[in-house]
């Protein structure tokens, strides 16, 4: 993906995610990896109203090269790219159901969402929930980078979700699937649940570490 395609792709992805009700206010950010850096949505921007020329260009080592000031969560994106050399795009959202799950006490921080559907296992795999740290904090980026070495998707406690994809389309559909899994988990909390059988979980679950 060249820079022009990346900019237009982020605008289109932002509109789609907004139309799905997944980015309230100015929350969430989207980035695409380029040869020498990252294109990322600007700070305090509505994902449904991005303009290609406004998107921030940040070098691999974090220098703001052009466009509006980058999201303060761009450091988290860069940490995830460093950890996953095959990742080409990252979406981070404050979508309601993922945020709700990230606020639950007693969550398994290594495996926060149960294996309820085959599609979740195939597309997302295991989802950890990282300890709370303020948005933009260096320790949050460090924790996300460490988790990204073996996970494509993750929750950030009391904050939201992150998904790294091998393309922008993969990142968008992956975070949609993560949000859907969070919604199902919450909807089923008061019911006895029959998850996917363990032998099938192992068969279906996307490898912890593959191309992305
Ligand atoms: Zn955030």
PDB file of C-alpha atoms and ligand atoms in Angstrom:
ATOM      1  CA  UNK A   1       0.000   0.000   0.000  1.00  0.00           C
ATOM      2  CA  UNK A   2       1.496   3.368  -0.983  1.00  0.00           C
ATOM      3  CA  UNK A   3       0.975   6.558   1.020  1.00  0.00           C
ATOM      4  CA  UNK A   4      -1.930   7.758  -1.134  1.00  0.00           C
ATOM      5  CA  UNK A   5      -3.733   4.420  -0.766  1.00  0.00           C
ATOM      6  CA  UNK A   6      -2.986   4.363   2.956  1.00  0.00           C
ATOM      7  CA  UNK A   7      -4.473   7.823   3.491  1.00  0.00           C
ATOM      8  CA  UNK A   8      -7.617   7.070   1.500  1.00  0.00           C
ATOM      9  CA  UNK A   9      -7.919   3.661   3.151  1.00  0.00           C
ATOM     10  CA  UNK A  10      -7.782   5.154   6.650  1.00  0.00           C
ATOM     11  CA  UNK A  11     -10.479   7.696   5.725  1.00  0.00           C
ATOM     12  CA  UNK A  12     -12.732   4.926   4.383  1.00  0.00           C
ATOM     13  CA  UNK A  13     -12.068   2.679   7.395  1.00  0.00           C
ATOM     14  CA  UNK A  14     -12.872   5.544   9.766  1.00  0.00           C
ATOM     15  CA  UNK A  15     -16.206   6.160   8.038  1.00  0.00           C
ATOM     16  CA  UNK A  16     -17.081   2.475   8.184  1.00  0.00           C
ATOM     17  CA  UNK A  17     -16.203   2.114  11.880  1.00  0.00           C
ATOM     18  CA  UNK A  18     -18.118   5.300  12.681  1.00  0.00           C
ATOM     19  CA  UNK A  19     -21.159   4.079  10.743  1.00  0.00           C
ATOM     20  CA  UNK A  20     -21.056   0.918  12.873  1.00  0.00           C
ATOM     21  CA  UNK A  21     -21.170   3.038  16.046  1.00  0.00           C
ATOM     22  CA  UNK A  22     -17.755   1.867  17.210  1.00  0.00           C
ATOM     23  CA  UNK A  23     -15.973   5.209  17.743  1.00  0.00           C
ATOM     24  CA  UNK A  24     -17.900   7.610  19.987  1.00  0.00           C
ATOM     25  CA  UNK A  25     -16.727  11.228  20.119  1.00  0.00           C
ATOM     26  CA  UNK A  26     -13.112  11.641  19.118  1.00  0.00           C
ATOM     27  CA  UNK A  27     -12.104   8.188  20.353  1.00  0.00           C
ATOM     28  CA  UNK A  28     -10.104   5.598  18.472  1.00  0.00           C
ATOM     29  CA  UNK A  29      -7.311   5.751  15.946  1.00  0.00           C
ATOM     30  CA  UNK A  30      -6.189   3.962  12.798  1.00  0.00           C
ATOM     31  CA  UNK A  31      -2.721   3.587  11.300  1.00  0.00           C
ATOM     32  CA  UNK A  32      -1.066   2.026   8.265  1.00  0.00           C
ATOM     33  CA  UNK A  33       2.606   1.085   8.038  1.00  0.00           C
ATOM     34  CA  UNK A  34       4.645   2.580   5.202  1.00  0.00           C
ATOM     35  CA  UNK A  35       8.234   1.895   4.168  1.00  0.00           C
ATOM     36  CA  UNK A  36       9.679   4.714   6.305  1.00  0.00           C
ATOM     37  CA  UNK A  37       7.035   5.285   8.936  1.00  0.00           C
ATOM     38  CA  UNK A  38       3.366   5.240   9.798  1.00  0.00           C
ATOM     39  CA  UNK A  39       0.306   7.204   8.638  1.00  0.00           C
ATOM     40  CA  UNK A  40      -2.014   7.672  11.597  1.00  0.00           C
ATOM     41  CA  UNK A  41      -5.216   9.539  12.366  1.00  0.00           C
ATOM     42  CA  UNK A  42      -4.663  12.897  14.108  1.00  0.00           C
ATOM     43  CA  UNK A  43      -5.216  13.619  17.779  1.00  0.00           C
ATOM     44  CA  UNK A  44      -8.751  14.727  18.719  1.00  0.00           C
ATOM     45  CA  UNK A  45     -10.186  13.679  15.364  1.00  0.00           C
ATOM     46  CA  UNK A  46     -13.521  12.037  14.664  1.00  0.00           C
ATOM     47  CA  UNK A  47     -12.843   8.813  12.774  1.00  0.00           C
ATOM     48  CA  UNK A  48     -15.969   9.370  10.666  1.00  0.00           C
ATOM     49  CA  UNK A  49     -14.725  12.741   9.400  1.00  0.00           C
ATOM     50  CA  UNK A  50     -11.079  12.264   8.529  1.00  0.00           C
ATOM     51  CA  UNK A  51      -9.506  13.966   5.511  1.00  0.00           C
ATOM     52  CA  UNK A  52      -6.601  12.283   3.675  1.00  0.00           C
ATOM     53  CA  UNK A  53      -4.344  15.360   3.823  1.00  0.00           C
ATOM     54  CA  UNK A  54      -4.881  15.841   7.578  1.00  0.00           C
ATOM     55  CA  UNK A  55      -3.586  12.400   8.568  1.00  0.00           C
ATOM     56  CA  UNK A  56      -0.296  12.501  10.431  1.00  0.00           C
ATOM     57  CA  UNK A  57       2.892  11.029   9.015  1.00  0.00           C
ATOM     58  CA  UNK A  58       5.250   9.775  11.717  1.00  0.00           C
ATOM     59  CA  UNK A  59       8.711   8.334  11.092  1.00  0.00           C
ATOM     60  CA  UNK A  60       9.650   4.887  12.350  1.00  0.00           C
ATOM     61  CA  UNK A  61      11.436   6.489  15.291  1.00  0.00           C
ATOM     62  CA  UNK A  62       8.442   8.665  16.191  1.00  0.00           C
ATOM     63  CA  UNK A  63       9.251  12.028  14.577  1.00  0.00           C
ATOM     64  CA  UNK A  64       6.179  13.921  13.323  1.00  0.00           C
ATOM     65  CA  UNK A  65       6.913  14.553   9.642  1.00  0.00           C
ATOM     66  CA  UNK A  66       3.677  15.996   8.279  1.00  0.00           C
ATOM     67  CA  UNK A  67      -0.071  16.513   8.594  1.00  0.00           C
ATOM     68  CA  UNK A  68      -1.916  17.262  11.819  1.00  0.00           C
ATOM     69  CA  UNK A  69      -0.352  16.259  15.173  1.00  0.00           C
ATOM     70  CA  UNK A  70      -0.650  12.465  15.510  1.00  0.00           C
ATOM     71  CA  UNK A  71      -2.861  10.689  18.006  1.00  0.00           C
ATOM     72  CA  UNK A  72      -1.131  10.473  21.371  1.00  0.00           C
ATOM     73  CA  UNK A  73      -1.646   6.727  21.035  1.00  0.00           C
ATOM     74  CA  UNK A  74       0.667   6.612  17.990  1.00  0.00           C
ATOM     75  CA  UNK A  75       3.445   5.407  20.316  1.00  0.00           C
ATOM     76  CA  UNK A  76       1.344   2.335  21.089  1.00  0.00           C
ATOM     77  CA  UNK A  77       0.874   1.708  17.352  1.00  0.00           C
ATOM     78  CA  UNK A  78       4.627   1.980  16.762  1.00  0.00           C
ATOM     79  CA  UNK A  79       5.336  -0.457  19.608  1.00  0.00           C
ATOM     80  CA  UNK A  80       2.911  -2.992  18.125  1.00  0.00           C
ATOM     81  CA  UNK A  81       4.471  -2.626  14.648  1.00  0.00           C
ATOM     82  CA  UNK A  82       7.917  -3.224  16.127  1.00  0.00           C
ATOM     83  CA  UNK A  83       6.658  -6.391  17.804  1.00  0.00           C
ATOM     84  CA  UNK A  84       4.823  -7.703  14.731  1.00  0.00           C
ATOM     85  CA  UNK A  85       6.950  -7.185  11.613  1.00  0.00           C
ATOM     86  CA  UNK A  86       4.159  -8.524   9.381  1.00  0.00           C
ATOM     87  CA  UNK A  87       1.482  -6.162  10.685  1.00  0.00           C
ATOM     88  CA  UNK A  88       0.489  -3.588   8.076  1.00  0.00           C
ATOM     89  CA  UNK A  89      -2.347  -1.762   9.867  1.00  0.00           C
ATOM     90  CA  UNK A  90      -3.638  -1.220  13.400  1.00  0.00           C
ATOM     91  CA  UNK A  91      -7.051  -0.135  14.649  1.00  0.00           C
ATOM     92  CA  UNK A  92      -7.655   0.979  18.233  1.00  0.00           C
ATOM     93  CA  UNK A  93     -11.200   1.689  19.434  1.00  0.00           C
ATOM     94  CA  UNK A  94     -13.097   2.719  22.541  1.00  0.00           C
ATOM     95  CA  UNK A  95     -16.082   0.652  21.377  1.00  0.00           C
ATOM     96  CA  UNK A  96     -18.708   0.132  24.066  1.00  0.00           C
ATOM     97  CA  UNK A  97     -18.716  -3.627  24.557  1.00  0.00           C
ATOM     98  CA  UNK A  98     -14.936  -4.062  24.508  1.00  0.00           C
ATOM     99  CA  UNK A  99     -14.605  -1.178  26.966  1.00  0.00           C
ATOM    100  CA  UNK A 100     -17.290  -2.785  29.152  1.00  0.00           C
ATOM    101  CA  UNK A 101     -15.418  -6.106  29.220  1.00  0.00           C
ATOM    102  CA  UNK A 102     -12.155  -4.270  29.937  1.00  0.00           C
ATOM    103  CA  UNK A 103     -13.794  -2.821  33.078  1.00  0.00           C
ATOM    104  CA  UNK A 104     -14.907  -6.168  34.547  1.00  0.00           C
ATOM    105  CA  UNK A 105     -13.266  -7.398  37.718  1.00  0.00           C
ATOM    106  CA  UNK A 106     -12.050 -10.968  37.810  1.00  0.00           C
ATOM    107  CA  UNK A 107     -11.183 -11.034  34.124  1.00  0.00           C
ATOM    108  CA  UNK A 108      -8.511 -13.555  33.034  1.00  0.00           C
ATOM    109  CA  UNK A 109      -5.858 -11.058  31.937  1.00  0.00           C
ATOM    110  CA  UNK A 110      -4.206 -13.657  29.700  1.00  0.00           C
ATOM    111  CA  UNK A 111      -7.420 -14.867  27.999  1.00  0.00           C
ATOM    112  CA  UNK A 112     -10.158 -12.287  28.495  1.00  0.00           C
ATOM    113  CA  UNK A 113     -12.782 -13.542  26.039  1.00  0.00           C
ATOM    114  CA  UNK A 114     -14.111 -17.125  26.075  1.00  0.00           C
ATOM    115  CA  UNK A 115     -14.181 -19.270  22.894  1.00  0.00           C
ATOM    116  CA  UNK A 116     -17.840 -18.727  22.046  1.00  0.00           C
ATOM    117  CA  UNK A 117     -17.710 -18.922  18.254  1.00  0.00           C
ATOM    118  CA  UNK A 118     -15.547 -20.523  15.612  1.00  0.00           C
ATOM    119  CA  UNK A 119     -15.173 -17.277  13.694  1.00  0.00           C
ATOM    120  CA  UNK A 120     -13.736 -15.477  16.717  1.00  0.00           C
ATOM    121  CA  UNK A 121     -11.189 -18.257  17.196  1.00  0.00           C
ATOM    122  CA  UNK A 122     -10.206 -18.224  13.535  1.00  0.00           C
ATOM    123  CA  UNK A 123      -9.997 -14.464  13.106  1.00  0.00           C
ATOM    124  CA  UNK A 124      -8.789 -13.222  16.493  1.00  0.00           C
ATOM    125  CA  UNK A 125      -7.446 -16.027  18.686  1.00  0.00           C
ATOM    126  CA  UNK A 126      -6.571 -15.371  22.321  1.00  0.00           C
ATOM    127  CA  UNK A 127      -7.144 -11.852  23.668  1.00  0.00           C
ATOM    128  CA  UNK A 128      -5.221 -10.620  26.742  1.00  0.00           C
ATOM    129  CA  UNK A 129      -6.320  -7.610  28.804  1.00  0.00           C
ATOM    130  CA  UNK A 130      -3.400  -5.310  29.627  1.00  0.00           C
ATOM    131  CA  UNK A 131      -3.179  -3.599  33.049  1.00  0.00           C
ATOM    132  CA  UNK A 132      -4.499  -0.053  33.238  1.00  0.00           C
ATOM    133  CA  UNK A 133      -2.235   2.796  32.235  1.00  0.00           C
ATOM    134  CA  UNK A 134      -3.294   6.256  31.014  1.00  0.00           C
ATOM    135  CA  UNK A 135      -3.823   6.695  27.246  1.00  0.00           C
ATOM    136  CA  UNK A 136      -0.559   7.696  25.613  1.00  0.00           C
ATOM    137  CA  UNK A 137       1.546   6.525  28.578  1.00  0.00           C
ATOM    138  CA  UNK A 138       4.890   4.964  27.722  1.00  0.00           C
ATOM    139  CA  UNK A 139       4.180   1.931  29.909  1.00  0.00           C
ATOM    140  CA  UNK A 140       0.998   1.208  27.966  1.00  0.00           C
ATOM    141  CA  UNK A 141       2.938   1.185  24.693  1.00  0.00           C
ATOM    142  CA  UNK A 142       5.569  -1.114  26.226  1.00  0.00           C
ATOM    143  CA  UNK A 143       2.891  -3.519  27.492  1.00  0.00           C
ATOM    144  CA  UNK A 144       1.087  -3.488  24.133  1.00  0.00           C
ATOM    145  CA  UNK A 145       4.330  -4.220  22.302  1.00  0.00           C
ATOM    146  CA  UNK A 146       5.049  -7.171  24.588  1.00  0.00           C
ATOM    147  CA  UNK A 147       1.525  -8.562  24.166  1.00  0.00           C
ATOM    148  CA  UNK A 148       1.643  -8.049  20.391  1.00  0.00           C
ATOM    149  CA  UNK A 149       4.563 -10.468  20.087  1.00  0.00           C
ATOM    150  CA  UNK A 150       2.071 -13.286  20.511  1.00  0.00           C
ATOM    151  CA  UNK A 151      -1.359 -11.693  20.019  1.00  0.00           C
ATOM    152  CA  UNK A 152      -3.094  -9.935  17.188  1.00  0.00           C
ATOM    153  CA  UNK A 153      -5.888  -8.474  19.320  1.00  0.00           C
ATOM    154  CA  UNK A 154      -5.883  -7.177  22.883  1.00  0.00           C
ATOM    155  CA  UNK A 155      -7.956  -5.250  25.398  1.00  0.00           C
ATOM    156  CA  UNK A 156      -6.591  -2.312  27.398  1.00  0.00           C
ATOM    157  CA  UNK A 157      -8.104  -2.242  30.900  1.00  0.00           C
ATOM    158  CA  UNK A 158     -10.758   0.481  31.392  1.00  0.00           C
ATOM    159  CA  UNK A 159      -9.967   1.780  27.928  1.00  0.00           C
ATOM    160  CA  UNK A 160     -10.648  -0.229  24.740  1.00  0.00           C
ATOM    161  CA  UNK A 161      -9.391  -2.662  22.122  1.00  0.00           C
ATOM    162  CA  UNK A 162      -6.475  -2.944  19.676  1.00  0.00           C
ATOM    163  CA  UNK A 163      -6.121  -5.157  16.617  1.00  0.00           C
ATOM    164  CA  UNK A 164      -3.110  -5.510  14.306  1.00  0.00           C
ATOM    165  CA  UNK A 165      -3.851  -6.848  10.834  1.00  0.00           C
ATOM    166  CA  UNK A 166      -1.865  -8.015   7.845  1.00  0.00           C
ATOM    167  CA  UNK A 167      -3.816  -5.412   5.855  1.00  0.00           C
ATOM    168  CA  UNK A 168      -6.072  -2.486   6.697  1.00  0.00           C
ATOM    169  CA  UNK A 169      -9.134  -4.557   5.785  1.00  0.00           C
ATOM    170  CA  UNK A 170      -7.897  -7.350   8.075  1.00  0.00           C
ATOM    171  CA  UNK A 171      -7.382  -4.910  10.954  1.00  0.00           C
ATOM    172  CA  UNK A 172     -10.903  -3.497  10.542  1.00  0.00           C
ATOM    173  CA  UNK A 173     -12.676  -6.859  10.310  1.00  0.00           C
ATOM    174  CA  UNK A 174     -10.540  -8.211  13.153  1.00  0.00           C
ATOM    175  CA  UNK A 175     -11.519  -5.455  15.546  1.00  0.00           C
ATOM    176  CA  UNK A 176     -15.160  -5.801  14.493  1.00  0.00           C
ATOM    177  CA  UNK A 177     -14.944  -9.491  15.371  1.00  0.00           C
ATOM    178  CA  UNK A 178     -13.296  -8.676  18.714  1.00  0.00           C
ATOM    179  CA  UNK A 179     -16.116  -6.238  19.497  1.00  0.00           C
ATOM    180  CA  UNK A 180     -18.715  -8.844  18.526  1.00  0.00           C
ATOM    181  CA  UNK A 181     -17.069 -11.379  20.842  1.00  0.00           C
ATOM    182  CA  UNK A 182     -17.192  -8.848  23.684  1.00  0.00           C
ATOM    183  CA  UNK A 183     -20.885  -8.216  22.967  1.00  0.00           C
ATOM    184  CA  UNK A 184     -21.703 -11.934  23.019  1.00  0.00           C
ATOM    185  CA  UNK A 185     -19.722 -12.441  26.228  1.00  0.00           C
ATOM    186  CA  UNK A 186     -21.682  -9.690  27.978  1.00  0.00           C
ATOM    187  CA  UNK A 187     -25.017 -10.868  26.612  1.00  0.00           C
ATOM    188  CA  UNK A 188     -24.402 -14.406  27.893  1.00  0.00           C
ATOM    189  CA  UNK A 189     -23.026 -13.526  31.342  1.00  0.00           C
ATOM    190  CA  UNK A 190     -26.254 -14.466  33.142  1.00  0.00           C
ATOM    191  CA  UNK A 191     -26.737 -17.743  31.288  1.00  0.00           C
ATOM    192  CA  UNK A 192     -25.066 -21.140  31.484  1.00  0.00           C
ATOM    193  CA  UNK A 193     -22.737 -21.187  28.493  1.00  0.00           C
ATOM    194  CA  UNK A 194     -21.510 -24.072  26.329  1.00  0.00           C
ATOM    195  CA  UNK A 195     -18.303 -22.788  24.695  1.00  0.00           C
ATOM    196  CA  UNK A 196     -16.640 -24.331  21.642  1.00  0.00           C
ATOM    197  CA  UNK A 197     -15.279 -27.758  22.747  1.00  0.00           C
ATOM    198  CA  UNK A 198     -11.593 -27.595  23.822  1.00  0.00           C
ATOM    199  CA  UNK A 199     -10.348 -29.950  21.079  1.00  0.00           C
ATOM    200  CA  UNK A 200     -12.049 -27.766  18.490  1.00  0.00           C
ATOM    201  CA  UNK A 201     -10.637 -24.611  20.088  1.00  0.00           C
ATOM    202  CA  UNK A 202      -7.120 -25.906  19.493  1.00  0.00           C
ATOM    203  CA  UNK A 203      -8.011 -26.814  15.927  1.00  0.00           C
ATOM    204  CA  UNK A 204      -9.606 -23.476  15.093  1.00  0.00           C
ATOM    205  CA  UNK A 205      -7.602 -20.937  17.078  1.00  0.00           C
ATOM    206  CA  UNK A 206      -5.398 -18.826  14.899  1.00  0.00           C
ATOM    207  CA  UNK A 207      -1.742 -19.422  15.796  1.00  0.00           C
ATOM    208  CA  UNK A 208      -0.431 -17.063  18.438  1.00  0.00           C
ATOM    209  CA  UNK A 209       2.397 -16.091  16.153  1.00  0.00           C
ATOM    210  CA  UNK A 210       2.186 -16.186  12.349  1.00  0.00           C
ATOM    211  CA  UNK A 211       2.679 -13.745   9.500  1.00  0.00           C
ATOM    212  CA  UNK A 212       1.230 -10.762  11.347  1.00  0.00           C
TER     213      UNK A 212
HETATM  214 ZN1  LIG B   1      -7.566   4.939  23.379  1.00  0.00          ZN
END
